[in-house]
Short mmCIF file of C-alpha atoms and ligand atoms in Angstrom, two decimals:
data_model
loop_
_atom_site.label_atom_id
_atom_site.label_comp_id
_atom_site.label_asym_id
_atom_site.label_seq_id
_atom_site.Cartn_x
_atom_site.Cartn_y
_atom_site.Cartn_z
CA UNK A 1 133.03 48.44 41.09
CA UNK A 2 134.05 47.80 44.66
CA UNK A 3 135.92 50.19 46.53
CA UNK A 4 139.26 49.11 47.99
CA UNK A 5 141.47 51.10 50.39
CA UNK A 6 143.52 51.18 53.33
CA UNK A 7 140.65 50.63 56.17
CA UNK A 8 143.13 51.60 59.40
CA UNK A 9 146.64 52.33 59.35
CA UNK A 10 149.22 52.24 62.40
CA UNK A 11 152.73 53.95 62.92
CA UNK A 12 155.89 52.45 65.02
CA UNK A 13 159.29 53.72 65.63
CA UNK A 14 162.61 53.05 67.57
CA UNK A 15 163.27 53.28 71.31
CA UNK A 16 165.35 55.85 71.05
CA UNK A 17 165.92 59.40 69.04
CA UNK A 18 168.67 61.38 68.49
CA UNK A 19 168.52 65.54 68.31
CA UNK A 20 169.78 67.02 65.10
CA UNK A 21 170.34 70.37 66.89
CA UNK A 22 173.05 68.29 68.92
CA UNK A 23 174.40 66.05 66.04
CA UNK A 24 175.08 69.66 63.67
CA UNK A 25 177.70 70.56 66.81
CA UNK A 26 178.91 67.75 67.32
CA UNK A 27 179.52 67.85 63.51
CA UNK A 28 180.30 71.64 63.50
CA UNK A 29 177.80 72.60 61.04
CA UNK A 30 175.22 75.02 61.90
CA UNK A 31 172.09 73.50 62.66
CA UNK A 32 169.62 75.39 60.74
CA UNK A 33 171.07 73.15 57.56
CA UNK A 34 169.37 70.44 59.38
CA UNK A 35 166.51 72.07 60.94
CA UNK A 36 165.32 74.13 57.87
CA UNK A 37 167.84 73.04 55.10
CA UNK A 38 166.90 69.38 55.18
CA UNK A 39 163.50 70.12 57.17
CA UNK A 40 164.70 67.16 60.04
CA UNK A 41 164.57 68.05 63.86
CA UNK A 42 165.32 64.57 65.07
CA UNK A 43 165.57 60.73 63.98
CA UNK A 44 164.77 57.32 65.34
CA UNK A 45 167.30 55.24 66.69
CA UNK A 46 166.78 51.67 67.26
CA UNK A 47 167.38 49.69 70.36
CA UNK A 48 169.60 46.90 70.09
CA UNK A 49 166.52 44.58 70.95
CA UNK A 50 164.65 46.23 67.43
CA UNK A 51 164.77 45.94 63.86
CA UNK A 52 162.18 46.00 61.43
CA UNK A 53 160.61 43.03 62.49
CA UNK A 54 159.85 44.15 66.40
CA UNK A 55 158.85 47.78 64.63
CA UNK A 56 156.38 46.81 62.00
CA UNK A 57 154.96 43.55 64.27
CA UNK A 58 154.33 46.43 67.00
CA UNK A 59 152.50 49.04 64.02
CA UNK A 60 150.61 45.94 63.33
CA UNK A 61 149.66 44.95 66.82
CA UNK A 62 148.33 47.90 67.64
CA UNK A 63 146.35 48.38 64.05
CA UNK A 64 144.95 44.57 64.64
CA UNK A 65 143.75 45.34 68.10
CA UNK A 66 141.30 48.11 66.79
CA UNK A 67 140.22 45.78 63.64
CA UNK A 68 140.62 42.57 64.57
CA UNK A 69 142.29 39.73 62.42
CA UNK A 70 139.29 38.19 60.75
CA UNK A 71 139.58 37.45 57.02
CA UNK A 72 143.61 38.11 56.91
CA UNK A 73 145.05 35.60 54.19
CA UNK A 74 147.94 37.39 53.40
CA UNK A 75 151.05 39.44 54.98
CA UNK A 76 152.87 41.50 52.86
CA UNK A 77 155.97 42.97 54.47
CA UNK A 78 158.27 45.70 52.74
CA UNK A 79 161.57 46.62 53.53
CA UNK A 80 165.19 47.54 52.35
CA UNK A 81 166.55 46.27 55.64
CA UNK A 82 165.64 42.62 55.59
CA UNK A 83 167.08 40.07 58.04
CA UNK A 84 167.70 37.38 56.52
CA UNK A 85 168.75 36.27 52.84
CA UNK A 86 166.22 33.89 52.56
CA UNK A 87 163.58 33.54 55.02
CA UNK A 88 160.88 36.56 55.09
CA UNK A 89 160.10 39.18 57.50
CA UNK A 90 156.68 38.33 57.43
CA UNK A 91 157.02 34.89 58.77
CA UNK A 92 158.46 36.04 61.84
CA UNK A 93 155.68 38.86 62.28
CA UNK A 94 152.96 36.21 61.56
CA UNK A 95 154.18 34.07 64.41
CA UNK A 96 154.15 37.25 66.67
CA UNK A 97 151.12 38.38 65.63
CA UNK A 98 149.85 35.19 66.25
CA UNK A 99 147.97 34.56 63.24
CA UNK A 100 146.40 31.54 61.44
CA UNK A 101 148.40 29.03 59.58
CA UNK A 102 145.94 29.74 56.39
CA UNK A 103 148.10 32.85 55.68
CA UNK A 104 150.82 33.80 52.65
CA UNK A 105 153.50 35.53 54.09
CA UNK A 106 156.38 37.40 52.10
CA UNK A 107 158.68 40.13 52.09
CA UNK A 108 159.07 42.95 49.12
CA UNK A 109 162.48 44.29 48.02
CA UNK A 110 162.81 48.06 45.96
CA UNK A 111 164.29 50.43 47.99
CA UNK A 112 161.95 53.36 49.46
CA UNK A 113 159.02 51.89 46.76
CA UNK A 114 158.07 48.44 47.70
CA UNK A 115 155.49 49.11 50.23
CA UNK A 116 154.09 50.71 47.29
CA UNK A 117 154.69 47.62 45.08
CA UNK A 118 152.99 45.89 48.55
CA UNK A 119 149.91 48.04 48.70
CA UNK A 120 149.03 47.56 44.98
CA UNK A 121 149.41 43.78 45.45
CA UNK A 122 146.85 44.16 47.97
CA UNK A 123 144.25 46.24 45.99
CA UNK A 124 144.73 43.34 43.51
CA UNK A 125 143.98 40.59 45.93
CA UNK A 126 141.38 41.94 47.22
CA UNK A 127 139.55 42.67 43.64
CA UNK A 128 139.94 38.84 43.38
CA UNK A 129 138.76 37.83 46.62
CA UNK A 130 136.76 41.20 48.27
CA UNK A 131 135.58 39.07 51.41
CA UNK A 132 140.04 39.40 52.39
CA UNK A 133 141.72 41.79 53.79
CA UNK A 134 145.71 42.20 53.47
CA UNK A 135 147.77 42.80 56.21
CA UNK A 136 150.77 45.46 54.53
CA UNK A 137 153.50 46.28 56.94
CA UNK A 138 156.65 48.85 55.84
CA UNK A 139 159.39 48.99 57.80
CA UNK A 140 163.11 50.35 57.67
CA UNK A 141 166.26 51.74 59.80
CA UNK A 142 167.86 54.10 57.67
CA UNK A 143 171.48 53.90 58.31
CA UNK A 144 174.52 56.04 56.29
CA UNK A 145 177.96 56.52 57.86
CA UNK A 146 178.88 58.31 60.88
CA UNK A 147 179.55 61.92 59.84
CA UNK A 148 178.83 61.17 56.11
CA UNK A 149 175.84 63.80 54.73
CA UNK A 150 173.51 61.16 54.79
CA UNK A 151 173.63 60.69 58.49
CA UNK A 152 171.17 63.40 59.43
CA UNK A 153 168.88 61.77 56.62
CA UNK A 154 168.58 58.85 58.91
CA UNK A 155 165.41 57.39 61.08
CA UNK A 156 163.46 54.20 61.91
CA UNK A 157 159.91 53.37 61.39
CA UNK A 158 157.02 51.24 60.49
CA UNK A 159 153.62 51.63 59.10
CA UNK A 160 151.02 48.60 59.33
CA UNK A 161 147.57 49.38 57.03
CA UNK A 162 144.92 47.12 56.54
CA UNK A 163 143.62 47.02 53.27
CA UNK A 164 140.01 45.73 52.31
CA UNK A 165 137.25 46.35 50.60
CA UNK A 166 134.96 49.12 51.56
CA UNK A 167 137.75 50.82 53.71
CA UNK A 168 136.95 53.48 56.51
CA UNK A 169 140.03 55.63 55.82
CA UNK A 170 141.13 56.05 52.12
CA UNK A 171 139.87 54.12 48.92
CA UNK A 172 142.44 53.87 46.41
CA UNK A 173 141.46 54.49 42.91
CA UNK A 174 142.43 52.44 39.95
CA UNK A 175 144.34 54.19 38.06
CA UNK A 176 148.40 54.94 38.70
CA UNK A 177 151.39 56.45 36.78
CA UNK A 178 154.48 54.27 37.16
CA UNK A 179 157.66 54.75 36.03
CA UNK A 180 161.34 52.89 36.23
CA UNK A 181 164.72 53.46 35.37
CA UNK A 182 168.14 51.61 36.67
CA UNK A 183 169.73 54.57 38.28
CA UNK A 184 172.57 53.98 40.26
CA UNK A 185 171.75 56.11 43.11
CA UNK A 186 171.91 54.59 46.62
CA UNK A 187 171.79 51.09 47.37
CA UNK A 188 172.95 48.46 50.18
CA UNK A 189 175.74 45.80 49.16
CA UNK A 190 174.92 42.74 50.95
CA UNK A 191 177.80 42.94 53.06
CA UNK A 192 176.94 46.56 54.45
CA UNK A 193 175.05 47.76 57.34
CA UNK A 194 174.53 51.26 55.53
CA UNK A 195 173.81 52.80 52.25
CA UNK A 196 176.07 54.01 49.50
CA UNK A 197 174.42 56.86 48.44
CA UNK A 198 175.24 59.57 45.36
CA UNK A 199 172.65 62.37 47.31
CA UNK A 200 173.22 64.21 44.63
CA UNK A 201 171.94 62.05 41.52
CA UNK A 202 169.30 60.63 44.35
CA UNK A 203 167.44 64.21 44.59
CA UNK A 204 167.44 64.78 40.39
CA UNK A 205 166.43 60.73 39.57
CA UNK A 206 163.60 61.51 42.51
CA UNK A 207 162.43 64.57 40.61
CA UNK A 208 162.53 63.28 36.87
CA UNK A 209 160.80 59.74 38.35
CA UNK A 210 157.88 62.40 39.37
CA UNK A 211 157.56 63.81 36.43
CA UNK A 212 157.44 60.94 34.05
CA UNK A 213 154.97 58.82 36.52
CA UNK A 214 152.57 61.98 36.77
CA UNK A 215 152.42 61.97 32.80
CA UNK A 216 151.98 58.46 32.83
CA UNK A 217 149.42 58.41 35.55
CA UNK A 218 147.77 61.28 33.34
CA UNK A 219 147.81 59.26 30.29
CA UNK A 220 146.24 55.93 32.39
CA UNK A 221 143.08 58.52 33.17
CA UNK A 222 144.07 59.42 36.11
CA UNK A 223 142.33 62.95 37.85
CA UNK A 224 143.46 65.90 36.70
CA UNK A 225 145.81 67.65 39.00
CA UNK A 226 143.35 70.71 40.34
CA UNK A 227 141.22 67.83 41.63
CA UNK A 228 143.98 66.71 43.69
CA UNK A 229 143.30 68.21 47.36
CA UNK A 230 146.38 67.68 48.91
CA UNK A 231 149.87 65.36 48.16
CA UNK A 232 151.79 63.23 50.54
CA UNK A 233 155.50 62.40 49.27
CA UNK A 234 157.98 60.04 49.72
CA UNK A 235 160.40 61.94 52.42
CA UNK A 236 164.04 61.10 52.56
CA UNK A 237 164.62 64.47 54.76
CA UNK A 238 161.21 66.39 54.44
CA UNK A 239 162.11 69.11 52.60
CA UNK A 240 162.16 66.49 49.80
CA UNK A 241 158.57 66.66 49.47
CA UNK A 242 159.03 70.74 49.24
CA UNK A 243 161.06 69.73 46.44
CA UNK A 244 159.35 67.15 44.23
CA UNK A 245 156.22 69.12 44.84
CA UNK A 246 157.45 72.71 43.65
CA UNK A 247 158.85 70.70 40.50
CA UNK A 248 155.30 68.86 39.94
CA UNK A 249 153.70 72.20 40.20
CA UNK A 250 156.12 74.07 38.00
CA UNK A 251 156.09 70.90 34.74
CA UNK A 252 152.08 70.89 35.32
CA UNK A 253 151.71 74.83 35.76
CA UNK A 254 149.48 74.56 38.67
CA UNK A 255 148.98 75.91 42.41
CA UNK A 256 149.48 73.06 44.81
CA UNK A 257 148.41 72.94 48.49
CA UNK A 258 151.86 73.48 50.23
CA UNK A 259 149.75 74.06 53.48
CA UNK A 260 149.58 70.08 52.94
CA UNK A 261 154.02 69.79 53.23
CA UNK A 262 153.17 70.73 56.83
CA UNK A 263 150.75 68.71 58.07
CA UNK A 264 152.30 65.84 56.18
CA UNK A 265 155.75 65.70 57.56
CA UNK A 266 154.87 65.86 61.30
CA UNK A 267 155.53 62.45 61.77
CA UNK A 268 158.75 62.86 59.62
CA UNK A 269 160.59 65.53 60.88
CA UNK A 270 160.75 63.86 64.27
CA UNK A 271 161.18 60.01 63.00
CA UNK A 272 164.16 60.41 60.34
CA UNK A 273 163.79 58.22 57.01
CA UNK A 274 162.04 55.88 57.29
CA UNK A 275 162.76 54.46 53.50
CA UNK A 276 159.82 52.16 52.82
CA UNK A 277 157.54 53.63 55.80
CA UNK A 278 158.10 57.15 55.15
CA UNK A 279 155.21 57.85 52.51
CA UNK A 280 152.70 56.04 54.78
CA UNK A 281 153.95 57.62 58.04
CA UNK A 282 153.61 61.53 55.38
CA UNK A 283 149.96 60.11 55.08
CA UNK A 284 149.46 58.95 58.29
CA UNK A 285 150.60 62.86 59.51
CA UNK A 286 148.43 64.40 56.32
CA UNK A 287 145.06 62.47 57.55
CA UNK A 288 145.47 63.11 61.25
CA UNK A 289 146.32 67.07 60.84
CA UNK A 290 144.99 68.34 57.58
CA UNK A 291 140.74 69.43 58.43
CA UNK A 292 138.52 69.35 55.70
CA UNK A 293 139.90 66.25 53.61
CA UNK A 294 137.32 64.46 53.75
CA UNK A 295 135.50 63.56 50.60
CA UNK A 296 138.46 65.13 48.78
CA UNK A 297 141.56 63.65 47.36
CA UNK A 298 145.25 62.83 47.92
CA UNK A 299 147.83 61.97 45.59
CA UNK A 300 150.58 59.68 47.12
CA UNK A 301 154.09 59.91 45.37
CA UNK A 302 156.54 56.87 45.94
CA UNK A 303 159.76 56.89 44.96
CA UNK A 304 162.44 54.32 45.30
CA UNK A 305 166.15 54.44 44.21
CA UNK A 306 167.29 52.66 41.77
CA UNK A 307 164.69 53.58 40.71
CA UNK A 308 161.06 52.69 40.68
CA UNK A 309 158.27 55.58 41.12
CA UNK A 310 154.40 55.39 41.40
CA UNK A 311 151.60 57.89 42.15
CA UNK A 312 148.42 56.72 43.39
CA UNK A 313 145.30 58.81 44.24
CA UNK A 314 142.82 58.35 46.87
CA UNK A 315 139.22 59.83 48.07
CA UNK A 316 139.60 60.19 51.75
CA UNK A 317 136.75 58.61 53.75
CA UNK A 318 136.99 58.91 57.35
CA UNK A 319 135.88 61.93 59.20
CA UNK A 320 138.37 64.94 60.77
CA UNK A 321 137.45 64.16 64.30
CA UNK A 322 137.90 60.44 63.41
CA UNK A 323 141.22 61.26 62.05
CA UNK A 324 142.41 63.64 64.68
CA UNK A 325 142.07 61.11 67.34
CA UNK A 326 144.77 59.16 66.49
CA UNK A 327 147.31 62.22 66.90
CA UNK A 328 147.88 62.04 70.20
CA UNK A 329 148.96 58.72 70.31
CA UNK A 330 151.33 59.21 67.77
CA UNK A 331 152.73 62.16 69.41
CA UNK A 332 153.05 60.55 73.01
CA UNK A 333 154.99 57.61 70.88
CA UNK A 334 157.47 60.04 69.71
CA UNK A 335 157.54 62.15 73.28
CA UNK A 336 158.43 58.77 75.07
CA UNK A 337 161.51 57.55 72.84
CA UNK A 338 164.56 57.63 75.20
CA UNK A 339 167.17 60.56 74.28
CA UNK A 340 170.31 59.55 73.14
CA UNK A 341 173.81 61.67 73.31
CA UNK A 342 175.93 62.08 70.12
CA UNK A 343 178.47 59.57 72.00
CA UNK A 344 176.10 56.96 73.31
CA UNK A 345 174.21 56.98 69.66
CA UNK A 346 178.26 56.98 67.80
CA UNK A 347 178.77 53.82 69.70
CA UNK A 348 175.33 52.07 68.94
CA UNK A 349 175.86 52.74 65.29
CA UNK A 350 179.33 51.16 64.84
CA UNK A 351 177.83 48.11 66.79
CA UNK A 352 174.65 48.23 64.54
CA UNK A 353 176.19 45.31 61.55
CA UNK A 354 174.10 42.41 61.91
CA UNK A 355 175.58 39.00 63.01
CA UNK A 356 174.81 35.84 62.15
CA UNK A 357 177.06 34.42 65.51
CA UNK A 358 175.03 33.28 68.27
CA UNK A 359 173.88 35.66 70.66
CA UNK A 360 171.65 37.11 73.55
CA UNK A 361 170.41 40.27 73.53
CA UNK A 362 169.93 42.96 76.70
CA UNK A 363 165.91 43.42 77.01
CA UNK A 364 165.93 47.38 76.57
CA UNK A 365 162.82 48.03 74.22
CA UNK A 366 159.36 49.18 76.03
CA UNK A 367 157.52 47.59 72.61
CA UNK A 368 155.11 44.79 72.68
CA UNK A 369 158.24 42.58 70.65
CA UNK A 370 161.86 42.00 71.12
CA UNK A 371 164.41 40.19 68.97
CA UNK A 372 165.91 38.00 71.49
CA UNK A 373 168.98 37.13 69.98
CA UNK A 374 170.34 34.27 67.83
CA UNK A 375 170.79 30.74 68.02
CA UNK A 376 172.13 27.99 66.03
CA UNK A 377 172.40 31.04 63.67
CA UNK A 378 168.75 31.96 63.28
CA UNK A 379 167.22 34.72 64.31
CA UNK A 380 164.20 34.67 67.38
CA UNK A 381 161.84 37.00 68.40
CA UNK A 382 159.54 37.14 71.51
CA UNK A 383 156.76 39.21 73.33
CA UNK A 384 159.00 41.98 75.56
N1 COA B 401 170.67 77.26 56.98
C1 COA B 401 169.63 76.85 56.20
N2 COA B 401 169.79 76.02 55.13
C2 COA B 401 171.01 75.56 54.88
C3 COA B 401 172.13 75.92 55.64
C4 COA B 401 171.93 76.81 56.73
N3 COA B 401 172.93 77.21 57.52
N4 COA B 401 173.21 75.30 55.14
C5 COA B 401 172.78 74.56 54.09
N5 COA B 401 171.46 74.72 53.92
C6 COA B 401 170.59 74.08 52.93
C7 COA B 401 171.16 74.01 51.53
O1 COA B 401 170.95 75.20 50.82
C8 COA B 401 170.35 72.83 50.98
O2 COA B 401 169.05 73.26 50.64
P1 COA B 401 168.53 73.15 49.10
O3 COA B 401 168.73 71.71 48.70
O4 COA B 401 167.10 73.54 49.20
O5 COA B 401 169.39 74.09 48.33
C9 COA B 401 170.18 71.91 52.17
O6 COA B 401 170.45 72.72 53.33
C10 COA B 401 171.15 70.74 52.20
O7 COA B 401 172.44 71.25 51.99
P2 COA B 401 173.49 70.51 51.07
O8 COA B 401 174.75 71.28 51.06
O9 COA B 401 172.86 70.14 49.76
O10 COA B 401 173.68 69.18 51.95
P3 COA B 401 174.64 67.95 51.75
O11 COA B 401 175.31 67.99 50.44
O12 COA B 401 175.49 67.85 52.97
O13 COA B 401 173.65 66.70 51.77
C11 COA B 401 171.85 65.32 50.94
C12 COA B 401 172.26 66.71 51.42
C13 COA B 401 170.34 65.24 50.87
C14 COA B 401 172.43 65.06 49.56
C15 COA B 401 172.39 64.26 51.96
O14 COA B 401 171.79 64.46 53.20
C16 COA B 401 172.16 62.83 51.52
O15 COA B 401 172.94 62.27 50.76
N6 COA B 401 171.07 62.19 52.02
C17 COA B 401 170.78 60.79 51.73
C18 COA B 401 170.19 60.59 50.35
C19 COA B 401 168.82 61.09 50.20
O16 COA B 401 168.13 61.29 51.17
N7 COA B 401 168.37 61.27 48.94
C20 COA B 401 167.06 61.77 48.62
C21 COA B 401 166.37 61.14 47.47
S1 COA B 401 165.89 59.46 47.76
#
């Protein structure tokens, strides 16, 4: 059988970032709760120029200009924080990206899962057609209410992989555990810039979704658990994954690598929630710090609320040195993000509600795209 995988993936964030250490007095909490309570130093903060269009066409941009565009047929775009009722993300990143007409191009909807949901679509493309390769962009802007206990949870981000057959990174392998349930415990009314969230309900419907996709994933003949090297989680605030992976280890009575939690939350702790992006950016962190993957596997855990949950394994395939050379990059990416003060990000959020009114928008992002504004009431984008 063919091997499928992701064959390069890509990270993106906002312009700016705000300092938890900062928002926890502003807030007059101490800030270890952040720091080592929810395991978050800082988050992404948007320009008003981005959104999750200008984020994951930039994660793609820079992914395409190391593989080139050749034999991409499809676009699948995830996100929870979609731009338009109708019309697809994806269409507007196509036109950025500049890509051939003889392209489907959609957009994915379930919470923090869908770029899972996107990603399997992919593998299953591909085993139809192995001579494509899918273009899968996540992207998200997790937003909660000024001084609410979500609003340290939030962050920006986008992950672009290319998936194809005989991939150079990871090869995904077959078999998955899945696992929903209609949970009501965060969601976005349509007429809301951020989430309603029960945290509460969202942290124990994360944990049981786990558990019942690792037994299904177990009875689908998946690996057993020893052979799993190292896991990358879904990260809300990243001592989530310290969570779900203490519970996995204490329902399957087994030793887990929590060496792994570190090296796959670098990307994390300093980007915020990144709902639909956060798993890939975990991986993204796991492959370019954890040594001596290669050959081995990794067990990625989605979760979405609502809820929908999937694990998927993978055998990594690219060297360490190959992986570790993308670090820096990512790194000088989150260096260069322009500080915000607790004020200056207070009055960006409460402007943050997308309109529909014509508009033109102040060129402030250094990215490759900008969203320009709006006219006649639809929404364009342009190279910065
Ligand atoms: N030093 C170190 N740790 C501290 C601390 C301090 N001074 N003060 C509190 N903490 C710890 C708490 O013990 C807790 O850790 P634990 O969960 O391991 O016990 C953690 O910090 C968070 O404290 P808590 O009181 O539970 O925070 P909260 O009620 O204000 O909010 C969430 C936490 C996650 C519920 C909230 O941020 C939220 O709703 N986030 C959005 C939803 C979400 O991300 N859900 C996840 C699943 S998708």
């Amino acid at each position: 059988m063919t091997a499928i995988g992701i064959h390069d993936i890509e990270v993106a964030t906002g312009h700016h970032v705000v300092n938890l250490t900062e928002l926890a007095e502003a807030r007059g909490v101490d800030p270890n709760k952040y720091i080592k309570g929810l395991g978050q130093d800082e988050f992404s903060f948007p320009a008003p120029d981005e959104d999750v269009v200008t984020m994951g066409a930039t994660a793609a941009h820079r992914l395409l200009e190391r593989t080139g565009a050749e034999g991409i047929r499809t676009l699948l775009f995830a996100t929870e924080t979609g731009v338009d009722q109708s019309k697809s993300t994806a269409v507007f990143v196509h036109k950025l990206l500049d890509l051939p007409g003889e392209v489907r191009s959609i957009e994915l909807k379930q919470a923090c899962y869908s770029g899972t949901g996107a990603l399997q679509a992919a593998l299953g493309i591909i085993a139809r057609n192995p001579g494509e390769r899918v273009l899968v962009i996540s992207s998200d802007i997790a937003r909660y209410e000024l001084d609410s206990p979500g609003e340290p949870t939030q962050g920006a981000g986008a992950v672009a992989m290319l998936v194809s057959a005989d991939p150079a990174l990871v090869e995904i392998e077959p078999a998955s555990g899945v696992f929903s349930e209609d949970v009501d415990d965060f969601w976005r009314p349509n007429d809301s810039s951020t989430a309603v969230v029960d945290g509460g309900l969202s942290i124990t419907a994360y944990l049981k979704s786990v558990e019942k996709a690792w037994k299904d994933l177990e009875q689908h003949g998946g690996p057993s658990i020893s052979d799993v090297a190292a896991f990358v989680y879904h990260q809300p605030f990243t001592k989530m994954a310290r969570k779900a992976q203490a519970h996995l280890a204490a329902f399957t009575g087994t030793e887990l690598n929590d060496g792994a939690l570190d090296t796959g939350s670098v990307y994390n702790r300093r980007m915020g929630n990144s709902y639909t992006a956060s798993l890939y950016s975990a991986l993204t962190s796991l492959l370019h710090h954890e040594d001596g993957l290669t050959g081995k596997r990794v067990g990625l855990v989605s979760y979405g609320s609502g809820s929908v949950a999937e694990i998927l394994t993978g055998i990594v395939r690219a060297d360490d040195a190959t992986r570790r050379g993308f670090r820096d990059r990512v790194l000088g990416m989150l260096d260069s993000r322009v500080r915000l003060s607790v004020p200056e990000y207070e009055g960006m959020h409460e402007k943050a509600m997308p309109s529909a009114e014509d508009t033109e928008t102040a060129a402030v992002t250094k990215s490759p795209f900008r969203f320009a504004g709006v006219r006649g009431r639809a929404r364009h984008y342009e190279r910065a």
